[in-house]
XYZ file of C-alpha atoms in Angstrom:
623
model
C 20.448 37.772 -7.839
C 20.954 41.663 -6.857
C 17.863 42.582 -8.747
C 15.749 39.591 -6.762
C 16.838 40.758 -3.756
C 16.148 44.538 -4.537
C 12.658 43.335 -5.170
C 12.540 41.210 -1.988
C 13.306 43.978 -0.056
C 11.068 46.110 -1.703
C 8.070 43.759 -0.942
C 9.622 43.369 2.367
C 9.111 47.429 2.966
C 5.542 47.157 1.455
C 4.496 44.499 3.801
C 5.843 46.696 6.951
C 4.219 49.593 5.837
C 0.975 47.473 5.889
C 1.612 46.253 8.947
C 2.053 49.307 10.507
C -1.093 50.448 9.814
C -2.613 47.019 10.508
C -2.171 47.570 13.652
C -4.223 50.578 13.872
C -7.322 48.360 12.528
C -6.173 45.561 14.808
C -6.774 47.837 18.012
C -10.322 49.130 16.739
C -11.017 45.838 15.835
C -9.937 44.294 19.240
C -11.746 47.418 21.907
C -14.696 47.239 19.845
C -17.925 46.681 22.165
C -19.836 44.677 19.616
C -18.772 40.745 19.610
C -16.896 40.700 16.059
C -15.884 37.405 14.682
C -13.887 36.325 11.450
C -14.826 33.366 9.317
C -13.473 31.835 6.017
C -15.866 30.884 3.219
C -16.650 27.072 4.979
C -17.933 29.108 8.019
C -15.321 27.951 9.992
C -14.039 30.622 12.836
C -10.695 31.862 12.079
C -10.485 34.813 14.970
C -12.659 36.810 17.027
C -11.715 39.730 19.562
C -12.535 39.861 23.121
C -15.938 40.992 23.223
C -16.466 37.707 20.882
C -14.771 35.233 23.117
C -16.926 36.548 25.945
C -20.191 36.270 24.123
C -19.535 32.271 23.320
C -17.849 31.698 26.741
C -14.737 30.504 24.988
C -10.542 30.435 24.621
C -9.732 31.718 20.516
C -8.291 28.068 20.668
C -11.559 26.624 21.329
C -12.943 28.787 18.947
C -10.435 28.014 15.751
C -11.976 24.397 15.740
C -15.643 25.066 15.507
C -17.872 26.030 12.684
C -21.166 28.183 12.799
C -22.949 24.769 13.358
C -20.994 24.200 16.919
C -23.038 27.809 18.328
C -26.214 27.079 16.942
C -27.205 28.296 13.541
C -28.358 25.731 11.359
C -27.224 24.744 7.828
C -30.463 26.754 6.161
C -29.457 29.950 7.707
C -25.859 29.213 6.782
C -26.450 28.466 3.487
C -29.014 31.395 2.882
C -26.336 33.960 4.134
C -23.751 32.555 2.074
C -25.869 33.187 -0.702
C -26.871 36.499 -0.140
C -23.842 37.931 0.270
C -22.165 35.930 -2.419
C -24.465 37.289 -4.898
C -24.596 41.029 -3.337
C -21.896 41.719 -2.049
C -23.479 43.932 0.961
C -24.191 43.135 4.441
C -27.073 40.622 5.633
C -28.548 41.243 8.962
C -30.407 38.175 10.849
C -31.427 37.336 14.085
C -30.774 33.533 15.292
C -29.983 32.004 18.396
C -26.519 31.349 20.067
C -25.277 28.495 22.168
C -22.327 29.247 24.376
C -19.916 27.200 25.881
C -22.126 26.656 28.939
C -24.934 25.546 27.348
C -26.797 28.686 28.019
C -28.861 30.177 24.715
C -28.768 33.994 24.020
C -30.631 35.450 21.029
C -28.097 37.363 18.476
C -28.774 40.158 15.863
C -25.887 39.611 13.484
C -24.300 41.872 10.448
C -22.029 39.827 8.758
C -20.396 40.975 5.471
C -18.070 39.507 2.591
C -14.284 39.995 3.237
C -12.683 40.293 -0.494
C -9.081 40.201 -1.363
C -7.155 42.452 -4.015
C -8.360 40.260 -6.557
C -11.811 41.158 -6.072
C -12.352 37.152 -4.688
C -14.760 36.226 -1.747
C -12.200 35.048 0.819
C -14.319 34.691 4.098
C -16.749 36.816 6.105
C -16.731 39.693 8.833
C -19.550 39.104 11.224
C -20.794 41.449 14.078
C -22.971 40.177 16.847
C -25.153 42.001 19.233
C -26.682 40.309 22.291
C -30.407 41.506 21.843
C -31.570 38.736 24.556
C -33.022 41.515 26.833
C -34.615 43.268 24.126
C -36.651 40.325 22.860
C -37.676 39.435 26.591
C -38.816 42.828 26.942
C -40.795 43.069 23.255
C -42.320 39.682 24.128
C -43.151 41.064 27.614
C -44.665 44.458 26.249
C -46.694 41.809 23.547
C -48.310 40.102 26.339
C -49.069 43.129 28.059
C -50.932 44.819 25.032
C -52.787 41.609 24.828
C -53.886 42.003 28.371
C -55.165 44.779 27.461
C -57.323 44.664 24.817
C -58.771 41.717 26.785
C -58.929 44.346 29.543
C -60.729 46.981 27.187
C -62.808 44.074 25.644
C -64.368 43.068 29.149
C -64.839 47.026 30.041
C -67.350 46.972 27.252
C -69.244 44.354 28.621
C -69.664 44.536 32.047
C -70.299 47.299 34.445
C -67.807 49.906 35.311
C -66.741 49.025 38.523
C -65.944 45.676 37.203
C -64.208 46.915 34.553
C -62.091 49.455 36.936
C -61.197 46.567 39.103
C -59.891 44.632 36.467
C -57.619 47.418 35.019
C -56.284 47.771 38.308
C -55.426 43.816 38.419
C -53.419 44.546 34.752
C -51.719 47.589 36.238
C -50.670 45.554 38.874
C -49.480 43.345 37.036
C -46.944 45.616 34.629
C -44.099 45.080 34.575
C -42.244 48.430 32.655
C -46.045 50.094 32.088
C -48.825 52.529 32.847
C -52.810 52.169 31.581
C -54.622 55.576 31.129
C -57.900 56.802 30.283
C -58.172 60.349 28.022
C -61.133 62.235 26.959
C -60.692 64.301 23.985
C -63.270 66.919 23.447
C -64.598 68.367 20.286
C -63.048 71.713 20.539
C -59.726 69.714 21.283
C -58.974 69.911 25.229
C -57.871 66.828 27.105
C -58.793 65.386 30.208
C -57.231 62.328 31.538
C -60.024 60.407 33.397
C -57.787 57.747 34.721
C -54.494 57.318 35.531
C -52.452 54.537 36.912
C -50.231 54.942 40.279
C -47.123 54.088 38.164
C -47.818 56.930 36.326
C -45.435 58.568 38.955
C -42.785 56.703 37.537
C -43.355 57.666 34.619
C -43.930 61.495 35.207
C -42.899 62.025 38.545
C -46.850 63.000 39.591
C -49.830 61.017 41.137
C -52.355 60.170 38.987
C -55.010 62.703 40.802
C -52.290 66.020 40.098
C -52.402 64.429 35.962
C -56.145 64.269 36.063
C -56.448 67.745 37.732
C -53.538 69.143 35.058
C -52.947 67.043 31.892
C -50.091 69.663 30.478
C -48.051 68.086 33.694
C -48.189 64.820 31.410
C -48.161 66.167 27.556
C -46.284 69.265 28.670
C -42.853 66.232 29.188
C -43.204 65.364 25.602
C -39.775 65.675 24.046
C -39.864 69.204 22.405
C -38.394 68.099 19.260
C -41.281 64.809 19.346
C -44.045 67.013 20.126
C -45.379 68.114 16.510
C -44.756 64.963 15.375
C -46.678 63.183 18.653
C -49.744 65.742 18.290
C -50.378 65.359 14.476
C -50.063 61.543 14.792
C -52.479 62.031 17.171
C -54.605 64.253 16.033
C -54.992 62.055 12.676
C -55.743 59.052 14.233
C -58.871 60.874 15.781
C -60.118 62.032 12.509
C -59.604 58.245 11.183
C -61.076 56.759 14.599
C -58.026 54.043 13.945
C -55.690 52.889 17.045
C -52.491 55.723 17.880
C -49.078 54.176 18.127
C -45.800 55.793 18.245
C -42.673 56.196 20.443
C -41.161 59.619 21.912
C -38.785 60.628 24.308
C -39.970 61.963 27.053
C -38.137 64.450 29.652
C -38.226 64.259 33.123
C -37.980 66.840 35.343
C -34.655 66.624 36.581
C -33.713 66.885 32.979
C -33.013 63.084 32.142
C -34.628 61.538 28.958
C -36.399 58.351 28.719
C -38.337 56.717 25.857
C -42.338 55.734 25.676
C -44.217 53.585 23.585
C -48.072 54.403 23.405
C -50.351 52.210 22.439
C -54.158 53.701 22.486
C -57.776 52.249 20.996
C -60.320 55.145 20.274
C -64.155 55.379 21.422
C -66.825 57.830 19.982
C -69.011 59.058 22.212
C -72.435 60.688 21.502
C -71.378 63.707 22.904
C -68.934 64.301 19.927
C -65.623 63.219 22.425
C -63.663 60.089 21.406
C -62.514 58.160 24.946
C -58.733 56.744 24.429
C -58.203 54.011 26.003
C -54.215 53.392 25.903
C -51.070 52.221 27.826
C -47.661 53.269 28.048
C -44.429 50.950 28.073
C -41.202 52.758 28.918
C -38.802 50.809 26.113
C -35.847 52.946 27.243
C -33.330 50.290 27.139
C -34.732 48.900 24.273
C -34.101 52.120 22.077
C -30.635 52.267 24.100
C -30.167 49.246 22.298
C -31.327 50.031 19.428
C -28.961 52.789 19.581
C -25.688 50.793 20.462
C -26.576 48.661 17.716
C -26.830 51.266 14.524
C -23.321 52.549 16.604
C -21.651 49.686 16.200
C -23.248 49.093 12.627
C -21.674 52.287 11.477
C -18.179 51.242 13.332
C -18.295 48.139 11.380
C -19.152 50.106 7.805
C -16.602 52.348 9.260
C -13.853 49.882 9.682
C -14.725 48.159 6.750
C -14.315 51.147 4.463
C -11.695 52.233 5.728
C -9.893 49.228 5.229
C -11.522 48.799 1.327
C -9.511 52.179 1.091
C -6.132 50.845 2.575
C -6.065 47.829 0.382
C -6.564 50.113 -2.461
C -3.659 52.246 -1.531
C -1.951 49.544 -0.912
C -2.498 48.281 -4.437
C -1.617 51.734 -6.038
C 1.573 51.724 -4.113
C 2.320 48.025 -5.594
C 1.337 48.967 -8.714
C 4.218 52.142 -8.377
C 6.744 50.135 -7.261
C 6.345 47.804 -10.573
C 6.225 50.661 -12.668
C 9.487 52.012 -11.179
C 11.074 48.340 -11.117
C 10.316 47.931 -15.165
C 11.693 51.094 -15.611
C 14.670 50.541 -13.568
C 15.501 47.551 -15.379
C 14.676 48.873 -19.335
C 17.167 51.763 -17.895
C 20.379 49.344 -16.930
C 19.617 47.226 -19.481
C 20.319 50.322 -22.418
C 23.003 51.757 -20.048
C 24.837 48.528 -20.603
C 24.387 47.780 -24.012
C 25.279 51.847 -24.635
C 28.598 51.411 -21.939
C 30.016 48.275 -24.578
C 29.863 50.774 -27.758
C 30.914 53.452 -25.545
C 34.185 51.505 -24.868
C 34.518 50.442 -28.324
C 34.223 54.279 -29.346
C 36.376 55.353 -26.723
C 39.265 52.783 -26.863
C 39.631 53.187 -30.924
C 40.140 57.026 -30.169
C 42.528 56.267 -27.608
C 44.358 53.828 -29.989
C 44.341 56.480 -32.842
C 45.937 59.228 -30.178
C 49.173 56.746 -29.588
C 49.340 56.313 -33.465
C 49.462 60.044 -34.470
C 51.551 62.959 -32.884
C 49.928 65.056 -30.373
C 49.805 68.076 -32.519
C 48.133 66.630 -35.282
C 44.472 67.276 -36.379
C 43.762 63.332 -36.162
C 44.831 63.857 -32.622
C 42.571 67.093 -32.070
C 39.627 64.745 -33.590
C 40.267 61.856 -31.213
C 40.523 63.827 -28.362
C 36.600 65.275 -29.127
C 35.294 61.970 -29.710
C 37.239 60.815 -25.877
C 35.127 64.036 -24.784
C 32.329 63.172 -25.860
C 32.693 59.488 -24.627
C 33.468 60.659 -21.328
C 29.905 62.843 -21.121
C 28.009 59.827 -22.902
C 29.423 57.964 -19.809
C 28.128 60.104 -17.085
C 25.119 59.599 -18.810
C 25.154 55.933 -18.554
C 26.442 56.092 -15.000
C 23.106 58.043 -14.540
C 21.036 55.808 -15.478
C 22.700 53.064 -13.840
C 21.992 54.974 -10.865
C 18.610 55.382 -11.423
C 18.226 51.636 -12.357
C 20.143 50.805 -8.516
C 22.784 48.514 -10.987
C 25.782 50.352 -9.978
C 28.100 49.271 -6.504
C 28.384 51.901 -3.727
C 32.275 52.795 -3.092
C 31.883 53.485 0.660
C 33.998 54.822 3.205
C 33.977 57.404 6.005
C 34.018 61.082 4.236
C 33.487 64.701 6.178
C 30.032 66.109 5.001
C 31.509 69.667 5.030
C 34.190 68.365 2.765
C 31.598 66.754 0.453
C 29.352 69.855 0.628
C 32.348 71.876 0.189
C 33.619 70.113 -2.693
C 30.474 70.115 -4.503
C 29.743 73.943 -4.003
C 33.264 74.845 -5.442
C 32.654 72.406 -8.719
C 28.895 74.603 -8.385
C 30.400 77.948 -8.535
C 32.358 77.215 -12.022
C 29.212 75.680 -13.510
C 26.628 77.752 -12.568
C 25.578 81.681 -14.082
C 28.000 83.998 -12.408
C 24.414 86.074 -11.512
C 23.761 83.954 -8.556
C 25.160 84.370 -5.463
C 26.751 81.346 -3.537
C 27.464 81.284 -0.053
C 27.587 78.741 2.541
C 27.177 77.992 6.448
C 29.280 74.616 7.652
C 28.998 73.770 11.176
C 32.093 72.335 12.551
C 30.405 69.524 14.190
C 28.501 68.558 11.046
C 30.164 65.524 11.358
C 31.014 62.438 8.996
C 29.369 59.801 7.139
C 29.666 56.498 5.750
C 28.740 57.243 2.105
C 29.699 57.222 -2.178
C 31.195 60.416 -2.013
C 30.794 60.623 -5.597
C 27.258 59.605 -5.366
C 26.627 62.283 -2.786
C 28.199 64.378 -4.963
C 25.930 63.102 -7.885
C 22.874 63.925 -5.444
C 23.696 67.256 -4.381
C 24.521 68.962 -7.578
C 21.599 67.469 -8.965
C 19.560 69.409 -6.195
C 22.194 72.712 -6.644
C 21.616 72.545 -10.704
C 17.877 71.973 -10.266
C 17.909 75.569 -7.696
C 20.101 77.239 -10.375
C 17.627 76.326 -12.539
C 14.950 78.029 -10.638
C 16.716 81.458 -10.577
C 17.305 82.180 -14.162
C 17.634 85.925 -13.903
C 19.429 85.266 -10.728
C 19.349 85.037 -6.923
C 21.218 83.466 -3.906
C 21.710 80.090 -3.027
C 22.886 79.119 0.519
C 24.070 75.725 1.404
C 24.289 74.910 4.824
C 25.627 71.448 6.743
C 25.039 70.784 10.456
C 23.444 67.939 12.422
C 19.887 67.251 13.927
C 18.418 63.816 16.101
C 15.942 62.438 14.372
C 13.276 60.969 17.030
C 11.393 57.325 16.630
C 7.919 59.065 15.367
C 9.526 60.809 12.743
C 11.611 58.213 11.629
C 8.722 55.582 11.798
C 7.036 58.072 8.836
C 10.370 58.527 7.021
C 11.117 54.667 7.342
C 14.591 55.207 8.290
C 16.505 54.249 11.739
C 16.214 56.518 14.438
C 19.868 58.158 15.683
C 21.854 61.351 14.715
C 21.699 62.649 11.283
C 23.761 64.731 9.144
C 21.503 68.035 7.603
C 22.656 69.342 4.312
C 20.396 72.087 3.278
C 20.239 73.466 -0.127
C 17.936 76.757 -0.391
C 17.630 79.123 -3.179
C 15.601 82.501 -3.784
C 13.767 80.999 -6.613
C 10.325 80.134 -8.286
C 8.922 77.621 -5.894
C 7.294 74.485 -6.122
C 3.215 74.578 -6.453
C 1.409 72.189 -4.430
C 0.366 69.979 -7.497
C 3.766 69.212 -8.517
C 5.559 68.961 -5.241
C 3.656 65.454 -5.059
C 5.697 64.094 -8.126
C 8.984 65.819 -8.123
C 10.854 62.758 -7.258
C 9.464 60.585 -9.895
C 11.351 59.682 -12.970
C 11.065 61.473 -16.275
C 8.656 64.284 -14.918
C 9.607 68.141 -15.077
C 8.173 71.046 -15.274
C 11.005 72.661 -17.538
C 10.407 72.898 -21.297
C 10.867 70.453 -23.906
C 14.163 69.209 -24.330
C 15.319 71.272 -21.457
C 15.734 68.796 -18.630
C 14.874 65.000 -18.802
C 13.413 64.646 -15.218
C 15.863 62.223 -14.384
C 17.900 64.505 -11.748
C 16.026 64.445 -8.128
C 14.677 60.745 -9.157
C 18.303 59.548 -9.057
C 19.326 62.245 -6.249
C 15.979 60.761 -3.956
C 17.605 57.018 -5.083
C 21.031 57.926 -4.069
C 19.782 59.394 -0.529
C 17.231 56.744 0.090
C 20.200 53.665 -0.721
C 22.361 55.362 1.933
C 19.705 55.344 4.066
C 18.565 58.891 4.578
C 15.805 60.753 3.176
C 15.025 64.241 1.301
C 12.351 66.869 3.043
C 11.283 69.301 0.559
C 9.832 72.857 1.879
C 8.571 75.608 -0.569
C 6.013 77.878 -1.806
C 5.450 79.526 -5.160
C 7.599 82.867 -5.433
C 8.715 82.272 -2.396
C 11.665 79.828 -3.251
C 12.956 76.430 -1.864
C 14.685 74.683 0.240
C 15.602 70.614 0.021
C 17.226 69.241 3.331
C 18.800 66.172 2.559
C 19.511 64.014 5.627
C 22.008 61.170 5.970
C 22.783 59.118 9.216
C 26.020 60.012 10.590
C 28.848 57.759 11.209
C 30.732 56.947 14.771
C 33.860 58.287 13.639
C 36.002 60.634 13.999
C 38.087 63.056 11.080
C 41.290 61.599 13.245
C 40.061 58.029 12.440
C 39.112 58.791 8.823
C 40.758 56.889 5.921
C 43.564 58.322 4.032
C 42.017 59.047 0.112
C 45.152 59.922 -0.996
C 45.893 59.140 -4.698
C 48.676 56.678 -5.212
C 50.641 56.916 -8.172
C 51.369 53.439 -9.850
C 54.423 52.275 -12.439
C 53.194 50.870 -15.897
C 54.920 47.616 -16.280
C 55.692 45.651 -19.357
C 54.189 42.813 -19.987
C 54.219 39.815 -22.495
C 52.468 36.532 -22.832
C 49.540 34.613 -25.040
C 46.322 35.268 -24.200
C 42.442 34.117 -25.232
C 39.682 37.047 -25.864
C 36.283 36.339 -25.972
C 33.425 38.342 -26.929
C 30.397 38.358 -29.569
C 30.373 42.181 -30.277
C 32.993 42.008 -32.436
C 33.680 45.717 -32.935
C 34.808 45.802 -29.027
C 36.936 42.712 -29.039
C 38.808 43.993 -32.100
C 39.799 47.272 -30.409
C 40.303 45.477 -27.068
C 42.849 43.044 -29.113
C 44.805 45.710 -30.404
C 44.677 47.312 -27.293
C 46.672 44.122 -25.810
C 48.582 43.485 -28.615
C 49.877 47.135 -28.213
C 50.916 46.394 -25.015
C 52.892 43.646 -25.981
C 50.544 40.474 -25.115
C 49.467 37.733 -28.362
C 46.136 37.505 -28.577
C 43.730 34.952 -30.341
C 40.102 36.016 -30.754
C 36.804 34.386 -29.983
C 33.386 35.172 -30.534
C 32.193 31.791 -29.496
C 32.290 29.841 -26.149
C 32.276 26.451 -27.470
C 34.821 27.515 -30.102
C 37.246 29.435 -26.970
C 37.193 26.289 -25.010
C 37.926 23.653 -27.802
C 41.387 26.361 -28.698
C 42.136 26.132 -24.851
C 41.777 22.163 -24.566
C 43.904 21.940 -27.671
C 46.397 24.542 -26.593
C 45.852 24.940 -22.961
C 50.135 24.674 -22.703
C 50.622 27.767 -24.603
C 47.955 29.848 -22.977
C 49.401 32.110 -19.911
């Protein structure tokens, strides 16, 4: 049950560290200007953000019921998208019509992509609609007007030219968002405009009488990075005697930019000149639209990588915390099959000390192997540790008392060329801790600095107190609140950058074979992160180190702190029958002669079934 709910709150943490960032995604996803809309793989609507709701004239309620069908795109263009992006993967852009809640009918251009889950499965679609209503009123506009005027040019040909000038003057009446011209382009290359329309002041800001009497006021505005491209266009099309189209901005002259579409038909004359015959749409807020649209295209590619590259990190991060859970539990699984010889070991060498005299060599021996069985056990307890299998022993405890503790036990361990000293603030305060864990934690840290300093150097240790504000405990995932700071910095080698990443994994070291089994700032990082603190690391090759573990501090004061005081207890005799059951056999033999020692009968099982049958049959003679 422990381990389940270790793992439940582990998934628990990953799902709040998605969520946090979810909501990053959530807020682009809701201000965006573009209508976006989310759909699962029966095109039914499952969300959409404001600038959605507002396009269909709906409530999200409203919209949660309908399907694609209920807005106006039929079952062909349905299907046909589905399709597409089933079998590519990539976005699909269509234009189709919309029905709104109203009744009212807009025309859509709409980029709608695949959403896929971490198991690389289709799981609905991510759709982004532009309204592009104006745009096709004003193409289908600027069609009928270029039809008008060939039929305009068409007539010119065939009857005389004051019919012909009073029927462009009719069409350039009748433009909307246009201008009709007339150029004459010589053979030595000059131009002369021969007629101009009176919106061409609206265009240029001149009448058409200063652009006849000047044409550089007219192809002087063309946008200076346009222009090459505009003239050799141009300039081509003369050669080829084939009809000049493009688009270019154009500047006016109080600096603003608009953009023209030109649309002209070519005439050879005998003379050598070719007559061009053209008109000019301003399509400004068409191209503006244009514009917004690639925009919000790239938002949505945008968006939609960077979210690609969450869920992956999200996935390496799950994939982590399984590696770390198998090894936890391979880890507590050999430290407790290793802890049951252990006690065997240890309680037949206690057993052989109370059979021999003290002085003896069999004594001697026995008190080696209790030596070793007491570092084999640290070892265990290590592990256990690392696997989270062990129960924290809390109470309140003074953090200059733990640090001090620890730096004295430091001091006999460590080489006698490097320097301890320490800074305590009084007000360091206390915590609600394992001391011995803490203790565990920091000497790993201390022995890992040692380490560092192997011709020797100084290591300061230093305990005070800091606040610890809601950002930065948001990005340390701990609670926000006063915090006790124990700092641990040493003169040493420093940490490069590409191992500082990995220092608090398991089993990885940078020390030589056999030297260190990278198990020490795993388990202290554990330790820190169960009592809810957290470790921050700052160093720099030859420069040294310095670890700053924090831990939140307790409301208490040293006045209201427990007494640890040892208590000294009486052995007692005892007597009585008693039942042992166990199927290592080795460690239920010395466990039997342990109680036997002590004055207790003992009968032996290695069996369940067999133990309870000798209790029903004797249950009266069993204390």
């Amino acid at each position: 049950m422990e381990e389940k709910f270790e793992s439940l709150q582990r998934e628990n943490e990953l799902l709040k560290q998605e969520a946090r960032e979810g909501r990053k995604y959530r807020r682009i996803y809701d201000e965006s200007a573009a209508a976006i809309f989310i759909l699962d793989t029966q095109m039914r609507f499952a969300d959409a953000n404001k600038a959605g709701l507002d396009m269909f004239g709906c409530s999200r309620d409203e919209l949660v019921a309908m399907t694609v069908k209920d807005v106006g795109i039929t079952e062909e263009q349905a299907a046909y998208v589905y399709e597409q992006i089933k079998s590519s993967r990539k976005l699909v852009n269509y234009e189709h019509e919309v029905r709104r809640k109203d009744g009212r009918v807009i025309i859509a251009l709409n980029n709608t992509s695949a959403i896929i889950d971490d198991d690389g499965e289709m799981v609905g679609f991510l759709s982004a609609l532009i309204d592009i209503t104006e745009k096709k009123d004003i193409e289908r506009e600027n069609a009928e007007l270029e039809k008008k005027l060939l039929s305009a040019q068409k007539l010119q040909a065939e009857t005389a030219l004051s019919e012909s000038e009073s029927l462009v003057r009719a069409i350039n009446d009748n433009l909307y968002n246009g201008m009709i011209y007339q150029v004459m382009r010589r053979p030595d290359g000059s131009r002369q405009f021969t007629y101009l329309s009176e919106r061409v002041i609206d265009f240029y800001g001149v009448t058409p009488e200063q652009g006849m009497a000047d044409p550089m006021l007219i192809y002087g505005r063309v946008h200076p990075e346009d222009a090459e491209s505009v003239y050799s266009g141009e300039e081509q099309a003369n050669v080829d005697m084939r009809v000049f189209q493009t688009e270019t901005r154009v500047l006016f002259p109080d600096g603003s930019v608009r953009w023209s579409q030109f649309v002209s038909r070519p005439t050879a004359l005998a003379d050598g000149s070719t007559r061009w015959d053209g008109i000019e749409f301003d399509v400004t807020q068409r191209k503006n639209v244009e514009i917004a649209l690639a925009e919000h295209q790239r938002d949505l590619e945008r968006i939609v990588d960077e979210r690609t590259a969450e869920l992956k990190r999200t996935n390496e991060q799950l994939l982590q915390s399984q590696k770390m859970e198998a090894i936890g539990l391979l880890a507590g699984g050999i430290a407790h099959d290793f802890n049951n010889i252990l006690a065997t070991i240890s309680g037949t060498a206690e057993l052989m000390l109370r059979a021999t005299p003290h002085d003896s060599p069999i004594a001697k021996k026995a008190d080696r192997i209790l030596n070793s069985c007491r570092r084999a056990g640290d070892l265990t307890m290590k592990l256990l540790t690392f696997a989270r299998r062990e129960k924290l022993n809390v109470k309140a405890v003074s953090v200059n008392e733990v640090a001090g503790d620890m730096l004295e036990m430091l001091k006999s361990a460590a080489s006698p060329s490097i320097t301890m000293n320490s800074r305590l603030d009084e007000d360091a305060g206390i915590i609600v801790a394992d001391a011995n864990q803490i203790y565990q934690a920091l000497l790993n840290i201390c022995l890992n600095a040692c380490d560092a300093m192997p011709e020797g150097g100084e290591l300061m240790l230093r305990a005070g107190r800091v606040e610890v504000g809601p950002d930065e405990a948001k990005i340390k995932d701990v609670a926000p609140g006063s915090f006790a700071s124990i700092s641990v910095e040493d003169s040493g080698s420093g940490i490069d950058a590409d191992s500082l990443g990995s220092i608090f994994e398991p089993f990885f070291t940078t020390k030589d074979r056999g030297k260190g089994s990278g198990l020490g700032l795993s388990i202290s990082h554990g330790i820190i992160k169960s009592h809810g603190g957290f470790i921050d690391v700052y160093t720099k090759p030859g420069e040294g180190s310095i670890f700053k573990v924090h831990l939140p501090l307790a409301d208490v004061s040293l006045a209201n702190m427990e007494d640890d005081k040892s208590v000294k207890t009486r052995r007692a005799a005892f007597s009585g029958n008693l039942m042992l059951v166990d199927d290592d056999l080795d460690f239920a033999l010395t466990f039997k002669e342990a109680l036997e020692i002590e004055g207790f009968n003992v009968d032996m099982f290695s069996s369940g079934t067999e133990a309870v049958e000798h209790y029903h049959a004797n249950n009266s003679e069993i204390d």
